[in-house]
Amino acid sequence: KRYQCHKCPRIFVWKCTLKRHLRNECGKEPRFKCPHCDYRGKWKANISRHIKRLH
């Protein structure tokens, strides 16, 4: 079975992943900001990866 987000076209294999997507991502502004530039991300791990690659 597949679980489709009712707010966007994303489809998930796991219901828990859809719930996390709805709670943290879909339609939300990015919560985390890079301290070195204007980049913003929805996940802290994305900021860490961004800093390692670009700064």
mmCIF file of N, CA and C in Angstrom:
data_model
loop_
_atom_site.group_PDB
_atom_site.id
_atom_site.type_symbol
_atom_site.label_atom_id
_atom_site.label_comp_id
_atom_site.label_asym_id
_atom_site.label_seq_id
_atom_site.Cartn_x
_atom_site.Cartn_y
_atom_site.Cartn_z
ATOM 1 N N LYS A 1 0.836 -1.190 0.000
ATOM 2 C CA LYS A 1 0.000 0.000 0.000
ATOM 3 C C LYS A 1 0.876 1.247 0.000
ATOM 4 N N ARG A 2 0.410 2.287 -0.660
ATOM 5 C CA ARG A 2 1.109 3.570 -0.731
ATOM 6 C C ARG A 2 0.268 4.622 -0.009
ATOM 7 N N TYR A 3 0.957 5.603 0.578
ATOM 8 C CA TYR A 3 0.286 6.673 1.311
ATOM 9 C C TYR A 3 0.617 7.996 0.651
ATOM 10 N N GLN A 4 -0.395 8.645 0.096
ATOM 11 C CA GLN A 4 -0.184 9.907 -0.605
ATOM 12 C C GLN A 4 -0.558 11.077 0.299
ATOM 13 N N CYS A 5 0.270 12.094 0.259
ATOM 14 C CA CYS A 5 -0.004 13.327 0.989
ATOM 15 C C CYS A 5 -1.185 14.031 0.323
ATOM 16 N N HIS A 6 -2.124 14.507 1.137
ATOM 17 C CA HIS A 6 -3.281 15.212 0.581
ATOM 18 C C HIS A 6 -2.993 16.693 0.309
ATOM 19 N N LYS A 7 -1.782 17.154 0.690
ATOM 20 C CA LYS A 7 -1.413 18.550 0.474
ATOM 21 C C LYS A 7 -0.439 18.744 -0.688
ATOM 22 N N CYS A 8 0.249 17.676 -1.091
ATOM 23 C CA CYS A 8 1.229 17.763 -2.173
ATOM 24 C C CYS A 8 1.285 16.411 -2.892
ATOM 25 N N PRO A 9 2.036 16.301 -3.978
ATOM 26 C CA PRO A 9 2.056 15.051 -4.755
ATOM 27 C C PRO A 9 2.936 13.931 -4.202
ATOM 28 N N ARG A 10 3.568 14.108 -3.055
ATOM 29 C CA ARG A 10 4.480 13.082 -2.539
ATOM 30 C C ARG A 10 3.731 11.833 -2.100
ATOM 31 N N ILE A 11 4.376 10.687 -2.328
ATOM 32 C CA ILE A 11 3.819 9.383 -1.964
ATOM 33 C C ILE A 11 4.841 8.659 -1.104
ATOM 34 N N PHE A 12 4.360 7.972 -0.065
ATOM 35 C CA PHE A 12 5.227 7.293 0.884
ATOM 36 C C PHE A 12 4.857 5.825 1.004
ATOM 37 N N VAL A 13 5.840 4.997 1.290
ATOM 38 C CA VAL A 13 5.627 3.566 1.493
ATOM 39 C C VAL A 13 5.094 3.318 2.905
ATOM 40 N N TRP A 14 5.541 4.119 3.852
ATOM 41 C CA TRP A 14 5.185 3.929 5.254
ATOM 42 C C TRP A 14 4.266 5.050 5.738
ATOM 43 N N LYS A 15 3.246 4.689 6.493
ATOM 44 C CA LYS A 15 2.315 5.668 7.048
ATOM 45 C C LYS A 15 3.023 6.610 8.022
ATOM 46 N N CYS A 16 3.966 6.079 8.797
ATOM 47 C CA CYS A 16 4.688 6.917 9.766
ATOM 48 C C CYS A 16 5.519 7.987 9.055
ATOM 49 N N THR A 17 6.029 7.676 7.874
ATOM 50 C CA THR A 17 6.806 8.656 7.112
ATOM 51 C C THR A 17 5.897 9.766 6.593
ATOM 52 N N LEU A 18 4.702 9.404 6.158
ATOM 53 C CA LEU A 18 3.719 10.407 5.743
ATOM 54 C C LEU A 18 3.367 11.315 6.919
ATOM 55 N N LYS A 19 3.156 10.736 8.091
ATOM 56 C CA LYS A 19 2.829 11.540 9.274
ATOM 57 C C LYS A 19 3.956 12.514 9.610
ATOM 58 N N ARG A 20 5.202 12.047 9.533
ATOM 59 C CA ARG A 20 6.352 12.912 9.801
ATOM 60 C C ARG A 20 6.422 14.033 8.766
ATOM 61 N N HIS A 21 6.177 13.695 7.511
ATOM 62 C CA HIS A 21 6.160 14.679 6.428
ATOM 63 C C HIS A 21 5.118 15.766 6.706
ATOM 64 N N LEU A 22 3.925 15.360 7.096
ATOM 65 C CA LEU A 22 2.864 16.328 7.372
ATOM 66 C C LEU A 22 3.186 17.183 8.599
ATOM 67 N N ARG A 23 3.774 16.583 9.602
ATOM 68 C CA ARG A 23 4.089 17.293 10.844
ATOM 69 C C ARG A 23 5.250 18.279 10.669
ATOM 70 N N ASN A 24 6.260 17.897 9.896
ATOM 71 C CA ASN A 24 7.494 18.682 9.851
ATOM 72 C C ASN A 24 7.799 19.384 8.536
ATOM 73 N N GLU A 25 7.238 18.945 7.441
ATOM 74 C CA GLU A 25 7.676 19.450 6.140
ATOM 75 C C GLU A 25 6.602 20.147 5.321
ATOM 76 N N CYS A 26 5.546 19.460 5.027
ATOM 77 C CA CYS A 26 4.579 19.902 4.021
ATOM 78 C C CYS A 26 3.918 21.229 4.400
ATOM 79 N N GLY A 27 4.135 22.217 3.558
ATOM 80 C CA GLY A 27 3.535 23.525 3.767
ATOM 81 C C GLY A 27 4.175 24.344 4.870
ATOM 82 N N LYS A 28 5.289 23.880 5.413
ATOM 83 C CA LYS A 28 5.948 24.577 6.518
ATOM 84 C C LYS A 28 7.158 25.350 6.004
ATOM 85 N N GLU A 29 7.423 26.467 6.639
ATOM 86 C CA GLU A 29 8.632 27.227 6.341
ATOM 87 C C GLU A 29 9.828 26.508 6.959
ATOM 88 N N PRO A 30 10.982 26.562 6.326
ATOM 89 C CA PRO A 30 12.182 25.953 6.908
ATOM 90 C C PRO A 30 12.496 26.563 8.276
ATOM 91 N N ARG A 31 12.769 25.695 9.265
ATOM 92 C CA ARG A 31 12.996 26.155 10.638
ATOM 93 C C ARG A 31 14.452 26.449 10.950
ATOM 94 N N PHE A 32 15.361 25.851 10.204
ATOM 95 C CA PHE A 32 16.777 25.955 10.537
ATOM 96 C C PHE A 32 17.493 26.875 9.556
ATOM 97 N N LYS A 33 18.392 27.722 10.085
ATOM 98 C CA LYS A 33 19.101 28.686 9.255
ATOM 99 C C LYS A 33 20.602 28.482 9.378
ATOM 100 N N CYS A 34 21.278 28.599 8.262
ATOM 101 C CA CYS A 34 22.734 28.541 8.251
ATOM 102 C C CYS A 34 23.280 29.792 8.935
ATOM 103 N N PRO A 35 24.243 29.637 9.853
ATOM 104 C CA PRO A 35 24.812 30.810 10.517
ATOM 105 C C PRO A 35 25.764 31.619 9.623
ATOM 106 N N HIS A 36 26.099 31.077 8.444
ATOM 107 C CA HIS A 36 27.070 31.724 7.562
ATOM 108 C C HIS A 36 26.454 32.402 6.339
ATOM 109 N N CYS A 37 25.210 32.044 6.006
ATOM 110 C CA CYS A 37 24.568 32.621 4.817
ATOM 111 C C CYS A 37 23.049 32.575 4.996
ATOM 112 N N ASP A 38 22.318 32.856 3.936
ATOM 113 C CA ASP A 38 20.857 32.915 4.009
ATOM 114 C C ASP A 38 20.161 31.576 3.779
ATOM 115 N N TYR A 39 20.928 30.505 3.605
ATOM 116 C CA TYR A 39 20.316 29.196 3.370
ATOM 117 C C TYR A 39 19.464 28.781 4.563
ATOM 118 N N ARG A 40 18.295 28.221 4.283
ATOM 119 C CA ARG A 40 17.415 27.695 5.321
ATOM 120 C C ARG A 40 17.010 26.276 4.944
ATOM 121 N N GLY A 41 16.796 25.429 5.955
ATOM 122 C CA GLY A 41 16.412 24.048 5.711
ATOM 123 C C GLY A 41 15.367 23.578 6.702
ATOM 124 N N LYS A 42 14.626 22.574 6.303
ATOM 125 C CA LYS A 42 13.576 22.030 7.161
ATOM 126 C C LYS A 42 14.111 21.023 8.163
ATOM 127 N N TRP A 43 15.326 20.527 7.928
ATOM 128 C CA TRP A 43 15.934 19.531 8.813
ATOM 129 C C TRP A 43 17.317 20.009 9.229
ATOM 130 N N LYS A 44 17.656 19.784 10.494
ATOM 131 C CA LYS A 44 18.963 20.189 11.016
ATOM 132 C C LYS A 44 20.092 19.502 10.251
ATOM 133 N N ALA A 45 19.879 18.258 9.854
ATOM 134 C CA ALA A 45 20.893 17.519 9.097
ATOM 135 C C ALA A 45 21.193 18.198 7.762
ATOM 136 N N ASN A 46 20.208 18.815 7.159
ATOM 137 C CA ASN A 46 20.429 19.520 5.894
ATOM 138 C C ASN A 46 21.345 20.719 6.094
ATOM 139 N N ILE A 47 21.197 21.401 7.218
ATOM 140 C CA ILE A 47 22.062 22.542 7.516
ATOM 141 C C ILE A 47 23.495 22.065 7.733
ATOM 142 N N SER A 48 23.647 20.976 8.487
ATOM 143 C CA SER A 48 24.989 20.427 8.733
ATOM 144 C C SER A 48 25.668 20.035 7.429
ATOM 145 N N ARG A 49 24.935 19.371 6.545
ATOM 146 C CA ARG A 49 25.487 18.969 5.246
ATOM 147 C C ARG A 49 25.843 20.194 4.411
ATOM 148 N N HIS A 50 24.976 21.192 4.417
ATOM 149 C CA HIS A 50 25.219 22.437 3.688
ATOM 150 C C HIS A 50 26.511 23.101 4.168
ATOM 151 N N ILE A 51 26.692 23.205 5.484
ATOM 152 C CA ILE A 51 27.884 23.846 6.044
ATOM 153 C C ILE A 51 29.142 23.075 5.659
ATOM 154 N N LYS A 52 29.103 21.751 5.740
ATOM 155 C CA LYS A 52 30.270 20.936 5.387
ATOM 156 C C LYS A 52 30.647 21.090 3.921
ATOM 157 N N ARG A 53 29.652 21.199 3.052
ATOM 158 C CA ARG A 53 29.919 21.281 1.611
ATOM 159 C C ARG A 53 30.326 22.679 1.146
ATOM 160 N N LEU A 54 29.760 23.708 1.755
ATOM 161 C CA LEU A 54 29.943 25.053 1.207
ATOM 162 C C LEU A 54 30.750 26.018 2.069
ATOM 163 N N HIS A 55 30.937 25.723 3.329
ATOM 164 C CA HIS A 55 31.627 26.704 4.186
ATOM 165 C C HIS A 55 32.877 26.100 4.727
#
